[in-house]
XYZ file of C-alpha atoms in Angstrom:
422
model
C 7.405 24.198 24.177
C 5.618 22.598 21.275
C 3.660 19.540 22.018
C 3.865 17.174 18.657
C 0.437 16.512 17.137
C -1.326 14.076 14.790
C -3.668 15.436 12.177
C -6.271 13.258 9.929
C -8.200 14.844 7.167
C -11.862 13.286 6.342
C -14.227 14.370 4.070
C -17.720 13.764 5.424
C -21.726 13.719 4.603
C -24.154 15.097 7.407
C -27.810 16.668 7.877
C -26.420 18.458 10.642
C -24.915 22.010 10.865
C -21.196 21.365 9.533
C -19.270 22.475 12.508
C -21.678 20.662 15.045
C -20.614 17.763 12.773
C -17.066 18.573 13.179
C -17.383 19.145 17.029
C -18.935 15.599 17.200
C -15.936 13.614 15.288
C -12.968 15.663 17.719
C -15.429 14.825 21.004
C -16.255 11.156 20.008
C -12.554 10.647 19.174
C -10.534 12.058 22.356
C -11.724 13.121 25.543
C -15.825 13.828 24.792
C -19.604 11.828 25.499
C -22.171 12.744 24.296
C -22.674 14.977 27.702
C -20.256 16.526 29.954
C -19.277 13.881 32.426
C -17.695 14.127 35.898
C -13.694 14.725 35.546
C -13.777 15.942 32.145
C -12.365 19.310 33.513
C -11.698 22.507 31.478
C -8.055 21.212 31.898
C -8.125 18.586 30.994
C -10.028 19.046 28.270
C -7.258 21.745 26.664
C -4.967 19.361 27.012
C -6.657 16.201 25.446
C -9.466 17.227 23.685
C -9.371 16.636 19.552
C -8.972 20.222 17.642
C -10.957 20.891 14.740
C -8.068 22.636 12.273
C -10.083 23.526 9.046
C -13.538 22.478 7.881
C -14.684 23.520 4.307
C -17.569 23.098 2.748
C -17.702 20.847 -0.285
C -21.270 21.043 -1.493
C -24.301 18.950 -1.422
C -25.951 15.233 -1.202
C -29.018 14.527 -2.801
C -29.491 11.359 -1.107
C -27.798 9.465 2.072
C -24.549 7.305 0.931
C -24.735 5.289 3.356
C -28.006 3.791 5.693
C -28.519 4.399 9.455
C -28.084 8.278 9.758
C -30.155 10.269 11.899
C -31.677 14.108 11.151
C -31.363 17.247 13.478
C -34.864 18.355 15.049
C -34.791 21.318 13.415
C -33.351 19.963 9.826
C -33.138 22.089 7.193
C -33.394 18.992 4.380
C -30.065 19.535 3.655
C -27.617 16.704 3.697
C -23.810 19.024 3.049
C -20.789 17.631 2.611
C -17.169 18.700 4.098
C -13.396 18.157 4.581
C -12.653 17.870 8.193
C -9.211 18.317 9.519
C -8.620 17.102 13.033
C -5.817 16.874 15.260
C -4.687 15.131 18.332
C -1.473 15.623 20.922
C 0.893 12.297 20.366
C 0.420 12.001 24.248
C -3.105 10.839 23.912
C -2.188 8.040 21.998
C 1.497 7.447 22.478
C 3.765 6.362 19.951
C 1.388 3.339 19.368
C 0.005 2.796 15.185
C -2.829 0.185 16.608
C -3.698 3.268 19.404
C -3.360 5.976 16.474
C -5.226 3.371 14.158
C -8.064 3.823 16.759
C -7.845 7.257 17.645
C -8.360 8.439 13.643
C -11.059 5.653 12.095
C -11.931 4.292 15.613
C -15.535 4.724 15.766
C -16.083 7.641 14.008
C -17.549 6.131 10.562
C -20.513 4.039 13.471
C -22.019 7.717 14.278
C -25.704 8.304 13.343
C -24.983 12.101 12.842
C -23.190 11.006 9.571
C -23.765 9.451 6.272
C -20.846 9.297 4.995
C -16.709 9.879 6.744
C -13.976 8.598 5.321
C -10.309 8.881 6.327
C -8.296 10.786 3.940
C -4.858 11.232 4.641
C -3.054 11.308 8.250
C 0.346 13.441 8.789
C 2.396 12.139 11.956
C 5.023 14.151 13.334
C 8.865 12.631 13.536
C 8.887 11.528 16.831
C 7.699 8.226 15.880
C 10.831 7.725 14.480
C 11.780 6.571 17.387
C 9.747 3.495 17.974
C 9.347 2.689 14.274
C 11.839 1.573 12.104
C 10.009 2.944 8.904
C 11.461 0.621 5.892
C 14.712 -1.525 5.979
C 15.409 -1.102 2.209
C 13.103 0.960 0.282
C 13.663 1.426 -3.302
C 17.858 1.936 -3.118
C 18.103 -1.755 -1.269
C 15.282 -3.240 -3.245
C 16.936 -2.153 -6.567
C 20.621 -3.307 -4.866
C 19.493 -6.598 -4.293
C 17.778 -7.444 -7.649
C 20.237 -5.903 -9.583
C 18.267 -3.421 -11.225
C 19.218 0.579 -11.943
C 17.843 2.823 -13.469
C 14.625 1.444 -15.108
C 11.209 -0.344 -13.490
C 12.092 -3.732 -12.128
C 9.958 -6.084 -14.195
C 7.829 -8.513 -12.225
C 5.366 -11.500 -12.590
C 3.316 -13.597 -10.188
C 3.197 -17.284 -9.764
C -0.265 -18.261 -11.327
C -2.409 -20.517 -11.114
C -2.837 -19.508 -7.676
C -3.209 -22.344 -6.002
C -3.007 -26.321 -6.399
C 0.610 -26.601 -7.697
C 3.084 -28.611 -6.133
C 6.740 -27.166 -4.995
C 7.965 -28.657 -7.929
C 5.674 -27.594 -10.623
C 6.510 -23.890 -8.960
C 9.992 -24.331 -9.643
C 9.603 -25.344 -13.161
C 6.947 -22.261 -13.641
C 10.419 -20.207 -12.007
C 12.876 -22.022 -14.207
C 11.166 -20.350 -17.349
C 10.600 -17.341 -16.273
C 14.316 -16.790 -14.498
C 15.227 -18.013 -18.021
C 13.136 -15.465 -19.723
C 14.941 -12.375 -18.067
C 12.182 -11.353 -15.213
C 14.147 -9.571 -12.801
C 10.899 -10.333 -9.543
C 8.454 -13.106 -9.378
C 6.165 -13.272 -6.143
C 3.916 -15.763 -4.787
C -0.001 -15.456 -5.145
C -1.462 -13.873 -1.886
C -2.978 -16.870 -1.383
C -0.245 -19.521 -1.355
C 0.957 -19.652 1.664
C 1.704 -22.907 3.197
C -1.027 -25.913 2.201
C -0.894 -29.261 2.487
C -0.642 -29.438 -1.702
C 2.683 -27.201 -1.629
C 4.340 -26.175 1.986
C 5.887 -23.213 2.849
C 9.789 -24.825 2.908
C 9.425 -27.145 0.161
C 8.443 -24.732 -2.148
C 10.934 -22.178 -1.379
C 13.549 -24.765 -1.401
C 12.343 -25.829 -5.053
C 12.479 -22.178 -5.885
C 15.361 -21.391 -4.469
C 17.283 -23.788 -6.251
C 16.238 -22.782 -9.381
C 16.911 -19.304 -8.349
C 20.148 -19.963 -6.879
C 21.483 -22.116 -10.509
C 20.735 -19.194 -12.873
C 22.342 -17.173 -10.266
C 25.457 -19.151 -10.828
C 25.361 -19.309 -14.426
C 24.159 -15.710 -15.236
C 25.370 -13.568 -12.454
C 21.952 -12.145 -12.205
C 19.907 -12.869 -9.077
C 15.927 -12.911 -9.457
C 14.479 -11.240 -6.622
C 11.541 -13.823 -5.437
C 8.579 -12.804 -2.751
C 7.909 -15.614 -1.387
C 4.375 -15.596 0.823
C 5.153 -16.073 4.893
C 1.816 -15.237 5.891
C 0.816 -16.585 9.198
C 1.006 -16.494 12.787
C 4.194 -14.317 14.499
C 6.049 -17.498 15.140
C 5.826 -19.391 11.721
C 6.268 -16.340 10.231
C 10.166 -15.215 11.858
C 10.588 -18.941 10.959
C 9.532 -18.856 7.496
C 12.014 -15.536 6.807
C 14.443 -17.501 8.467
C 14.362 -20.566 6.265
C 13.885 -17.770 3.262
C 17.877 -16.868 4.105
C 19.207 -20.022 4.483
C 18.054 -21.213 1.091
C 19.605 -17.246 -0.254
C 16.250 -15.929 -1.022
C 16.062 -12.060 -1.364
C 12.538 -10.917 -0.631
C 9.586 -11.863 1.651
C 6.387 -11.244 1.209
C 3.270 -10.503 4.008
C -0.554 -9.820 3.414
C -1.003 -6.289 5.070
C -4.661 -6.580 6.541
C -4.026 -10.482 7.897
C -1.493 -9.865 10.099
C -2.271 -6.063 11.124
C 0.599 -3.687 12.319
C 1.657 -5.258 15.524
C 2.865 -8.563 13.585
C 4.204 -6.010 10.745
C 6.317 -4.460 13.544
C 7.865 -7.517 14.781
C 8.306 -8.734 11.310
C 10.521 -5.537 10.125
C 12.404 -5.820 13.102
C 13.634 -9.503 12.660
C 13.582 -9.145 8.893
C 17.238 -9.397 6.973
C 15.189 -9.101 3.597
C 12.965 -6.675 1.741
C 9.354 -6.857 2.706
C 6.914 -7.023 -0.218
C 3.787 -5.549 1.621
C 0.684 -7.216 0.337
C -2.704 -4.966 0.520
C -5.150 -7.530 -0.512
C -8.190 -6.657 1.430
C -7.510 -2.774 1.081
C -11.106 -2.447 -1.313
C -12.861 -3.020 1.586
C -12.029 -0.392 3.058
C -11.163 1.726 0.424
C -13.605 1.622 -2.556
C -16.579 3.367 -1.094
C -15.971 6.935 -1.118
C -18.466 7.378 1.741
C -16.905 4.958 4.411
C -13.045 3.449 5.051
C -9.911 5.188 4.096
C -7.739 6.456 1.021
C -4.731 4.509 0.068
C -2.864 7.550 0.899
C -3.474 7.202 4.420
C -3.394 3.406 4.648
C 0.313 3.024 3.049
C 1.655 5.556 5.598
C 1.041 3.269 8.472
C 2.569 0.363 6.616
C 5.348 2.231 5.495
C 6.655 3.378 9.227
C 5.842 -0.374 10.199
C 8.483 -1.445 7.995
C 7.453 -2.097 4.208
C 9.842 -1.931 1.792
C 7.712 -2.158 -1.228
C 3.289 -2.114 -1.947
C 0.896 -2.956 -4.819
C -1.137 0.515 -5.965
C -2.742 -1.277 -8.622
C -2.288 -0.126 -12.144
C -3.298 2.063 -14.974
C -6.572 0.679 -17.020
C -6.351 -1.758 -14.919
C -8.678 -4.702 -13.906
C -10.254 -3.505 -10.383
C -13.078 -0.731 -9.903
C -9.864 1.976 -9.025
C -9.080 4.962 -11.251
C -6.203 6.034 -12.821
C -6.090 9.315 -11.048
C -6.108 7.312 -7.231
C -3.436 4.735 -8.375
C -1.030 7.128 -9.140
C -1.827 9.276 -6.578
C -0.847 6.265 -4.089
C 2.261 5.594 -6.787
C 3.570 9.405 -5.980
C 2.672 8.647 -2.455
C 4.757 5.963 -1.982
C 7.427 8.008 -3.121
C 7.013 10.990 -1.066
C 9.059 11.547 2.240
C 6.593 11.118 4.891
C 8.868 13.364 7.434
C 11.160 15.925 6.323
C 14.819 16.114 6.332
C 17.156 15.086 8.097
C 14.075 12.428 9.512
C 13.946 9.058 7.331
C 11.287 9.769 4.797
C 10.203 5.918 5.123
C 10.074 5.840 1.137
C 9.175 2.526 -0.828
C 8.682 1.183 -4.120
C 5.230 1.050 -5.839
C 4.469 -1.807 -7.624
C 1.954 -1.625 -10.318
C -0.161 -4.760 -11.458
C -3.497 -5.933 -12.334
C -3.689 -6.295 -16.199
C -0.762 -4.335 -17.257
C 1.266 -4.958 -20.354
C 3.825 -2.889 -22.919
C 0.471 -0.589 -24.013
C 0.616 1.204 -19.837
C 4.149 1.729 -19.562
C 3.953 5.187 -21.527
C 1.011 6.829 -19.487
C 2.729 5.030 -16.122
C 5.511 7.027 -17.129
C 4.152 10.115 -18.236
C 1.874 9.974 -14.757
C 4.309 9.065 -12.317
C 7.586 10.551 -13.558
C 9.821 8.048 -12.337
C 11.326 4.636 -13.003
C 11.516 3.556 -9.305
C 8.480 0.822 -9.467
C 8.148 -1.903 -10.189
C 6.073 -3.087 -12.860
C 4.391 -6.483 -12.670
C 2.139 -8.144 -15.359
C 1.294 -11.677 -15.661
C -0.458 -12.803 -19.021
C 1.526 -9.144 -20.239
C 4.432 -11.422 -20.538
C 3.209 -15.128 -19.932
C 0.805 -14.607 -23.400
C 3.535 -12.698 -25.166
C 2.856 -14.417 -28.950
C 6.608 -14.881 -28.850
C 7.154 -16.757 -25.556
C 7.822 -15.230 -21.984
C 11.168 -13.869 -23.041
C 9.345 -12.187 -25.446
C 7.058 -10.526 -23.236
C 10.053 -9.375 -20.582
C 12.126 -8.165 -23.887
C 8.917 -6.028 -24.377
C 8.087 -4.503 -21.545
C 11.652 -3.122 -21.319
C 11.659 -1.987 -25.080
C 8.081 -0.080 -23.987
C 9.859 1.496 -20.546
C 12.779 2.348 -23.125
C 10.581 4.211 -25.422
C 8.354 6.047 -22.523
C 11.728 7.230 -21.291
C 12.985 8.353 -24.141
C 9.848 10.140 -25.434
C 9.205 8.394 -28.259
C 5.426 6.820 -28.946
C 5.357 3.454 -28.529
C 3.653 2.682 -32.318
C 6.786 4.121 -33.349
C 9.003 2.609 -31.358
C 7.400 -0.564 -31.927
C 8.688 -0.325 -35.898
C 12.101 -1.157 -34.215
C 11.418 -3.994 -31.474
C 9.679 -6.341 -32.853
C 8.647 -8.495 -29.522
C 7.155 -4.779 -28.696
C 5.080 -4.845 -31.642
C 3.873 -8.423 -31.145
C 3.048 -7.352 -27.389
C 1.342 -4.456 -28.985
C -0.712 -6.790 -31.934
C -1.731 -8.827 -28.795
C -2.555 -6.913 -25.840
C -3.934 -3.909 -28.211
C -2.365 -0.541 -28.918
């Protein structure tokens, strides 16, 4: 009988010999001190004990990346660096994300033997299928319920961020509805202040919403921001439905996985999954995790869609990682017949018409969504303007053709273009 396992792949920095190093990360993580202890029998050791799976070599560090590591007696000067690849049986852990959560990045990235571990990339095995609902809607739902086939859904966010009443949200949604956007979501941090609560604003909005609806046929999908503890949060979706709203948003890292898990399982709506707070632990490449393992724990918590960031975009992350967590969040996670817990990348942070080619040519697919803010609301033409473009650019990506020269034919594309830069 096989036993499921999870594996984790790091990629670590140590002065000490490589597979001492390795040794150390399986021991500190399962059933090992740092001495043999009374009941930590052969047995149970074989049966608990973290395996090291492959450890290769990946070269050199001139200098520590990170402060507090210790040196072997007998040190060589050498600081080498390595990709680890652990693995655990399911039964030490359970079918339990926070227990997995601290079995792979528990306290591994605190020991002195290392200056620098980072999590790269986890792979769980199906069985926790059966505790975790994965997502509710994924890109098919999501693209069902704003309407949308067979290109990006175009997005914006509510700016300024904060201080605006319900009202003057409403009228920011009334132009933008109006201007074609097919998502709007709230800032991360609106939530539910005194200035602009929770209810009133998605009432305001959802009016709005609801009008154009009426008039147009064509339902604007709107994230609205429920943030907060468990209980105001199953409220807040709740009042989301009864006013007809279509999406809800929740910041990843604020309310961790538990919350996430409750959330997805008294969710009727898509859940826009937030991941403000991910640099943290993600922009050092000595310490934290990689986006590609972070997402996969959302995902089988119940996301439907997640920000990757965006090409050329504002932040300190390349290209090459946000469309490496684009892909990700396209790729099965378990493999067939098992739900492959796939959502929708959404791509922001200072995009306009000039990134929808290389999105495109990077990622391969139309299912994202693509979200810009002053990429439409500073279109020279108007908002409408700035929506027009971004499809005309998506049009012209898919279709092969350059963008300068599609531009010669769409002339809110070549405004975008004069604006934002070619």
């Amino acid at each position: 009988m096989t036993h499921p396992r999870v594996t984790a792949t790091y990629e670590i920095e140590t002065a000490f010999p490589l597979s001492q190093a390795a040794e150390t990360m399986a021991g500190e993580q399962s059933t090992g001190t740092f001495v043999r202890v009374p009941g930590e029998t052969d047995a149970l050791r074989e049966a608990h004990a973290a395996r090291v799976e492959e450890l290769t070599e990946l070269g050199e560090a001139a200098e520590p990346s990170l402060p507090g590591s210790g040196t072997p007696k007998d040190w060589d000067g050498k600081r080498r660096r390595a990709r680890v690849r652990l693995s655990w049986p399911v039964s030490n852990m359970g079918l339990s994300l926070p227990n997995l959560l601290a079995t792979i990045n528990g306290n591994l990235s605190e020991l002195k033997a290392f200056s620098g571990l980072r999590l790269i990339d986890v792979t769980l095995p199906p069985e926790f299928l059966t505790r975790y609902q994965g997502p509710q809607f994924g890109v098919p739902g999501t693209r069902e319920l704003a309407g949308v086939y067979d290109r990006p859904i175009i997005g914006t966010i509510i700016k300024p961020s904060v201080g605006m009443s319900p009202e003057a949200t409403a009228a920011q949604v009334k132009t933008l509805v109006e201007a074609g956007i097919d998502f709007i979501k709230d800032d991360e941090l609106q939530a539910d202040g005194p200035h602009c609560p929770f209810d009133a604003r998605i009432s305001a909005v959802m009016r709005v919403i609801n009008d154009h609806a009426e008039r147009t046929g064509k339902k604007v999908m709107f994230a609205a921001n429920l943030t907060g503890e468990i209980d105001e949060m199953l409220a807040r979706h709740d009042h989301v439905v009864a006013e007809g709203g279509t999406c809800i948003m929740a910041s990843m890292n604020s309310i961790g996985l538990p919350a996430m898990k409750m959330l997805r399982a008294h969710s009727q709506l898509p859940i826009h999954g937030h991941r403000n707070g991910w640099g943290m632990l993600g922009r050092s490449p000595a310490i934290g995790m990689s986006y590609i393992a972070f997402q996969k724990l959302w995902r089988l918590a119940g996301i439907d869609h997640t920000h990757v960031n965006g090409i050329d975009n504002k932040f300190c992350e390349s290209n090459e990682s946000v469309i490496a967590s684009a892909r990700e969040c396209l790729t099965p996670m378990f493999p067939a017949p098992h739900k492959g817990c796939e959502i929708m990348p959404v791509f922001s942070s200072g995009q306009s018409a000039k990134q929808a080619a290389p999105t495109y040519a990077a990622l391969g697919s139309v299912d994202c969504m693509f979200a810009a803010g002053g990429g439409i609301m500073a279109h020279p033409g108007g908002p409408a303007a700035g929506v027009r473009a971004l499809q005309q650019a998506w049009e012209a990506a898919v279709a092969g053709i350059p963008v300068e020269r599609a531009a010669n034919d769409a002339p809110e594309l070549k405004a975008a273009l004069g604006a934002f830069g070619a």
